[in-house]
mmCIF file of C-alpha atoms in Angstrom:
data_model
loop_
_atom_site.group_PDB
_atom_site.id
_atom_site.type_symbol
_atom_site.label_atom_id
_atom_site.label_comp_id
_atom_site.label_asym_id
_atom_site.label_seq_id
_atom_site.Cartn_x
_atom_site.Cartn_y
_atom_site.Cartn_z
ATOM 1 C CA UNK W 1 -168.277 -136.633 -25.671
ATOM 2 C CA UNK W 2 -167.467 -133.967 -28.772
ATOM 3 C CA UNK W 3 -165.074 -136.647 -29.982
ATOM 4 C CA UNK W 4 -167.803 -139.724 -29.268
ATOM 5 C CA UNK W 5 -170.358 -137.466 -31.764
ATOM 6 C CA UNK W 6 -167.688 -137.091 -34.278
ATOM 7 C CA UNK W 7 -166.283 -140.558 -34.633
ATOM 8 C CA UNK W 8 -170.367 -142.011 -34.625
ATOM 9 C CA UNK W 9 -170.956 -139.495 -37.259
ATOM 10 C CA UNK W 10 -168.140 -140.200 -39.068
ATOM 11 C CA UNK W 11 -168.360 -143.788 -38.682
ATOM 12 C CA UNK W 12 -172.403 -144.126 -39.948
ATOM 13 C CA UNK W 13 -171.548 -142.133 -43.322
ATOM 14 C CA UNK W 14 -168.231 -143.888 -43.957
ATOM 15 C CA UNK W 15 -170.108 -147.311 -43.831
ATOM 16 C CA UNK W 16 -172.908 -146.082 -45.843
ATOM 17 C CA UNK W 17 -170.680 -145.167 -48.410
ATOM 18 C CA UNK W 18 -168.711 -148.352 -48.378
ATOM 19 C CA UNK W 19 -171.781 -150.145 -48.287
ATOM 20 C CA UNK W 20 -173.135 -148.177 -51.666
ATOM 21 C CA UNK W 21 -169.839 -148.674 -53.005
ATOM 22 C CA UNK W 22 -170.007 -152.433 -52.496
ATOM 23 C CA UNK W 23 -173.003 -152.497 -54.126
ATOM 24 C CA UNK W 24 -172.363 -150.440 -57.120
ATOM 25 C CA UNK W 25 -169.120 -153.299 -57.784
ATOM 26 C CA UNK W 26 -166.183 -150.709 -56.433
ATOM 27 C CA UNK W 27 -165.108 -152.084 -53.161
ATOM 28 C CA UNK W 28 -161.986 -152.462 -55.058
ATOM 29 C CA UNK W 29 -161.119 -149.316 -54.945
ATOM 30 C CA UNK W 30 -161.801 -148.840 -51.352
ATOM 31 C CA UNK W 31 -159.138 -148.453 -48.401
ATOM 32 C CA UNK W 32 -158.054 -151.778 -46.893
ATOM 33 C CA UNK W 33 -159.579 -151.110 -43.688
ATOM 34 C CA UNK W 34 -162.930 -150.152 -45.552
ATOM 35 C CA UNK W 35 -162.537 -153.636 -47.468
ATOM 36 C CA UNK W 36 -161.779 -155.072 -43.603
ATOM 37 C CA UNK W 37 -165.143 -153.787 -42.373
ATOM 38 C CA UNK W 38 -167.364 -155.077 -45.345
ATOM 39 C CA UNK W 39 -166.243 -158.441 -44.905
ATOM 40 C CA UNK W 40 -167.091 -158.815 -41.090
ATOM 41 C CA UNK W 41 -170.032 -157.411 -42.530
ATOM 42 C CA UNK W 42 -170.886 -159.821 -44.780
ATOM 43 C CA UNK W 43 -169.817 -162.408 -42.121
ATOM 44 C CA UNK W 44 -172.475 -160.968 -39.933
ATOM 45 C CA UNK W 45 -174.672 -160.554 -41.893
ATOM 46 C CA UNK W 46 -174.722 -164.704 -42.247
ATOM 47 C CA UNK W 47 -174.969 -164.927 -38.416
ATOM 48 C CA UNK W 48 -178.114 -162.009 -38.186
ATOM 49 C CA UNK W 49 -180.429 -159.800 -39.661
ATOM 50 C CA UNK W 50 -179.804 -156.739 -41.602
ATOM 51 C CA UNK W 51 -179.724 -154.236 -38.929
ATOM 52 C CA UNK W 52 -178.394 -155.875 -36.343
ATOM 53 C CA UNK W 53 -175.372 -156.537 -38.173
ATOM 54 C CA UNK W 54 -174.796 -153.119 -39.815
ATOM 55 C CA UNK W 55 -175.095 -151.729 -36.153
ATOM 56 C CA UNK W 56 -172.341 -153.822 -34.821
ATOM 57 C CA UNK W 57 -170.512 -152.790 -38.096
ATOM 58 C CA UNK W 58 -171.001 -149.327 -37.017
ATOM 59 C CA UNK W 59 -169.952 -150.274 -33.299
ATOM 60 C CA UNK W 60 -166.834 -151.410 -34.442
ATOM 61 C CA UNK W 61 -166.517 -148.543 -36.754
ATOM 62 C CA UNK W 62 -166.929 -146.321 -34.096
ATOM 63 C CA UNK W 63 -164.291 -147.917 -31.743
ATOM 64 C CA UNK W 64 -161.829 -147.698 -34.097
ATOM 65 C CA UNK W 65 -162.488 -144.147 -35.210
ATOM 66 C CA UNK W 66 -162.795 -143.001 -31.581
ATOM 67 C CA UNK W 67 -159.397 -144.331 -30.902
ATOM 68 C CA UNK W 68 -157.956 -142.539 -34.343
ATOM 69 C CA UNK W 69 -159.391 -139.385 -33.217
ATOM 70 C CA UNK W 70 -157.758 -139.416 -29.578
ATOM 71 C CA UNK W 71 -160.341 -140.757 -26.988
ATOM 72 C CA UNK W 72 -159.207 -142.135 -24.211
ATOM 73 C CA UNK W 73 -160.381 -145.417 -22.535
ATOM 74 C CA UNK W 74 -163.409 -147.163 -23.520
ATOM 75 C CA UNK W 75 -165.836 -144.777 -26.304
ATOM 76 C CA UNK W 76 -168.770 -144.283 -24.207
ATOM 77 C CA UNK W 77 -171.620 -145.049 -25.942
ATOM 78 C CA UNK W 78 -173.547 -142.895 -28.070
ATOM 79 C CA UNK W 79 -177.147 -144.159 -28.796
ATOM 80 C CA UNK W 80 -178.318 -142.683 -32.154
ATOM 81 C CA UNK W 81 -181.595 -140.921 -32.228
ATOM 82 C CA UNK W 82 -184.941 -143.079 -32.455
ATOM 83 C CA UNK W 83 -185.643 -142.383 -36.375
ATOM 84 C CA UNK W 84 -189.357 -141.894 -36.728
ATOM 85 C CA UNK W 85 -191.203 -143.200 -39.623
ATOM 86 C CA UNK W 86 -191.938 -140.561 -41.882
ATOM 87 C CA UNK W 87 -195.689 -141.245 -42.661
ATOM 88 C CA UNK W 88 -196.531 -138.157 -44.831
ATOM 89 C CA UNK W 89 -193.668 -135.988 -45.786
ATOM 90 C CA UNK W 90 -195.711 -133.713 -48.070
ATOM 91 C CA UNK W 91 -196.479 -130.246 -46.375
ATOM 92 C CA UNK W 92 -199.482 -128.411 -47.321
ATOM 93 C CA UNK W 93 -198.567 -125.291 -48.650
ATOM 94 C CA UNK W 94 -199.767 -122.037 -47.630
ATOM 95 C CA UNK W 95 -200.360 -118.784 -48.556
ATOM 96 C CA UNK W 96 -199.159 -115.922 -46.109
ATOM 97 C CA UNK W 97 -201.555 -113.965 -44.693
ATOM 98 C CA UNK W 98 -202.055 -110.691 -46.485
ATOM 99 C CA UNK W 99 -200.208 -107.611 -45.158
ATOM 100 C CA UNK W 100 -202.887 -104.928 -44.151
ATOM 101 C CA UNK W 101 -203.340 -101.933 -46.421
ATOM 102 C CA UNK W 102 -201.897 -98.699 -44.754
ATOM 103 C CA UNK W 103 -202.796 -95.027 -45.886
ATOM 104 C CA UNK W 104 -199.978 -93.313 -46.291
ATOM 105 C CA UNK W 105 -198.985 -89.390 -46.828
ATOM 106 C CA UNK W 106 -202.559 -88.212 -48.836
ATOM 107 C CA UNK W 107 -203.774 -91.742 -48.824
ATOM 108 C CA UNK W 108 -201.125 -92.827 -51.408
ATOM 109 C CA UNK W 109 -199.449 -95.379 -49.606
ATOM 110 C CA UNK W 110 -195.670 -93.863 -51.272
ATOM 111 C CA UNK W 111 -194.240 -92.742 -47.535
ATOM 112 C CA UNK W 112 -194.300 -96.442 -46.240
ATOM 113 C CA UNK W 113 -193.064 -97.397 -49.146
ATOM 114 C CA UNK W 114 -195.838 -100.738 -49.232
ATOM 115 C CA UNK W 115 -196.550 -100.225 -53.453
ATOM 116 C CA UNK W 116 -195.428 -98.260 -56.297
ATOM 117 C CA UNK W 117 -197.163 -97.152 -58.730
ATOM 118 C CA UNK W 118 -195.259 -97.873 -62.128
ATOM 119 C CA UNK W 119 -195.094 -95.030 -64.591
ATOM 120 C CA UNK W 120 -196.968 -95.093 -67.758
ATOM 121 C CA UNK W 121 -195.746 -96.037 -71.004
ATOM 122 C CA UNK W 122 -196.360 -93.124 -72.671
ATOM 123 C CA UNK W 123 -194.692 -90.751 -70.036
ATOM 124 C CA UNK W 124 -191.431 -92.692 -70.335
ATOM 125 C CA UNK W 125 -191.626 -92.716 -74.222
ATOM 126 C CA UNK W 126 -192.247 -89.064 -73.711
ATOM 127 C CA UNK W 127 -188.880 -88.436 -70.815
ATOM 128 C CA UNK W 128 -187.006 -90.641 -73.799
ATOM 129 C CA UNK W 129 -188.264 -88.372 -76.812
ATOM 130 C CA UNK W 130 -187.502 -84.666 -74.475
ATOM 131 C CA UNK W 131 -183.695 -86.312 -73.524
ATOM 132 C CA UNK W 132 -182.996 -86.966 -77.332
ATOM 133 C CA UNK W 133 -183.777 -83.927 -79.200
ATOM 134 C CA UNK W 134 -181.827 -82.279 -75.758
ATOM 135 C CA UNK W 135 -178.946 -84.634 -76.688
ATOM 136 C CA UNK W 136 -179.642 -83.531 -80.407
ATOM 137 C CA UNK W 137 -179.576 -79.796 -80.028
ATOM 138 C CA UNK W 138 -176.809 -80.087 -77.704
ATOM 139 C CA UNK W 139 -174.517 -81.511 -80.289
ATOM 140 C CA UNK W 140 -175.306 -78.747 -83.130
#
């Protein structure tokens, strides 16, 4: 059955691709076999509708690339999934619900480690001047 998935899979994206390809003017440049496919295709497509036709494309596909891939006997047959219709594909976006406040060691919340206070500017400035007149004095 691994080998039933495969080939289906295999065989749905090569003909989209082929398709797309015969569309965009470059099934020239496609493999014989590919070029094989489009035109019973086409010559489906003149005997039924759309989807009808590019499933027994598929089919056919799928027979041949079942046999390439080394299944034995008749594929069995692997129904794709019902596609539903995708009526609204916008989510709503939410915010996460917020996290509740913990006290930590004296109330500070710095043991769970939830929020940091950042240091103030003028204490940094003031670690920056103390570390270059060290650096300074060091060097004389």
């Amino acid at each position: 059955m691994l080998i039933a998935r495969r080939a289906d899979t295999r065989a749905r994206a090569d003909f989209a691709t082929w398709k797309m390809m015969a569309k965009l003017n470059g099934a020239s440049a496609l493999p014989p076999e590919a070029q094989e496919f489009l035109s019973s295709y086409r010559n489906l497509l003149a005997q039924m509708s759309e989807g009808e036709a590019t499933e027994a494309t598929i089919g056919a596909i799928y027979k041949a690339y079942y046999v390439e891939m080394g299944g034995a006997g008749k594929p069995p047959d692997v129904r794709p999934r019902e596609a539903q219709p995708a009526a609204d594909n916008v989510t709503a976006f939410r915010r996460p619900a917020p996290k509740p406040k913990s006290a930590g060691f004296f109330g500070t919340g710095a043991a769970s480690g939830a929020q940091k206070r950042p240091l103030p500017v003028a204490l940094i400035f003031a670690c920056l001047v103390v570390v270059y007149v060290g650096i300074r004095l060091y060097w004389r």
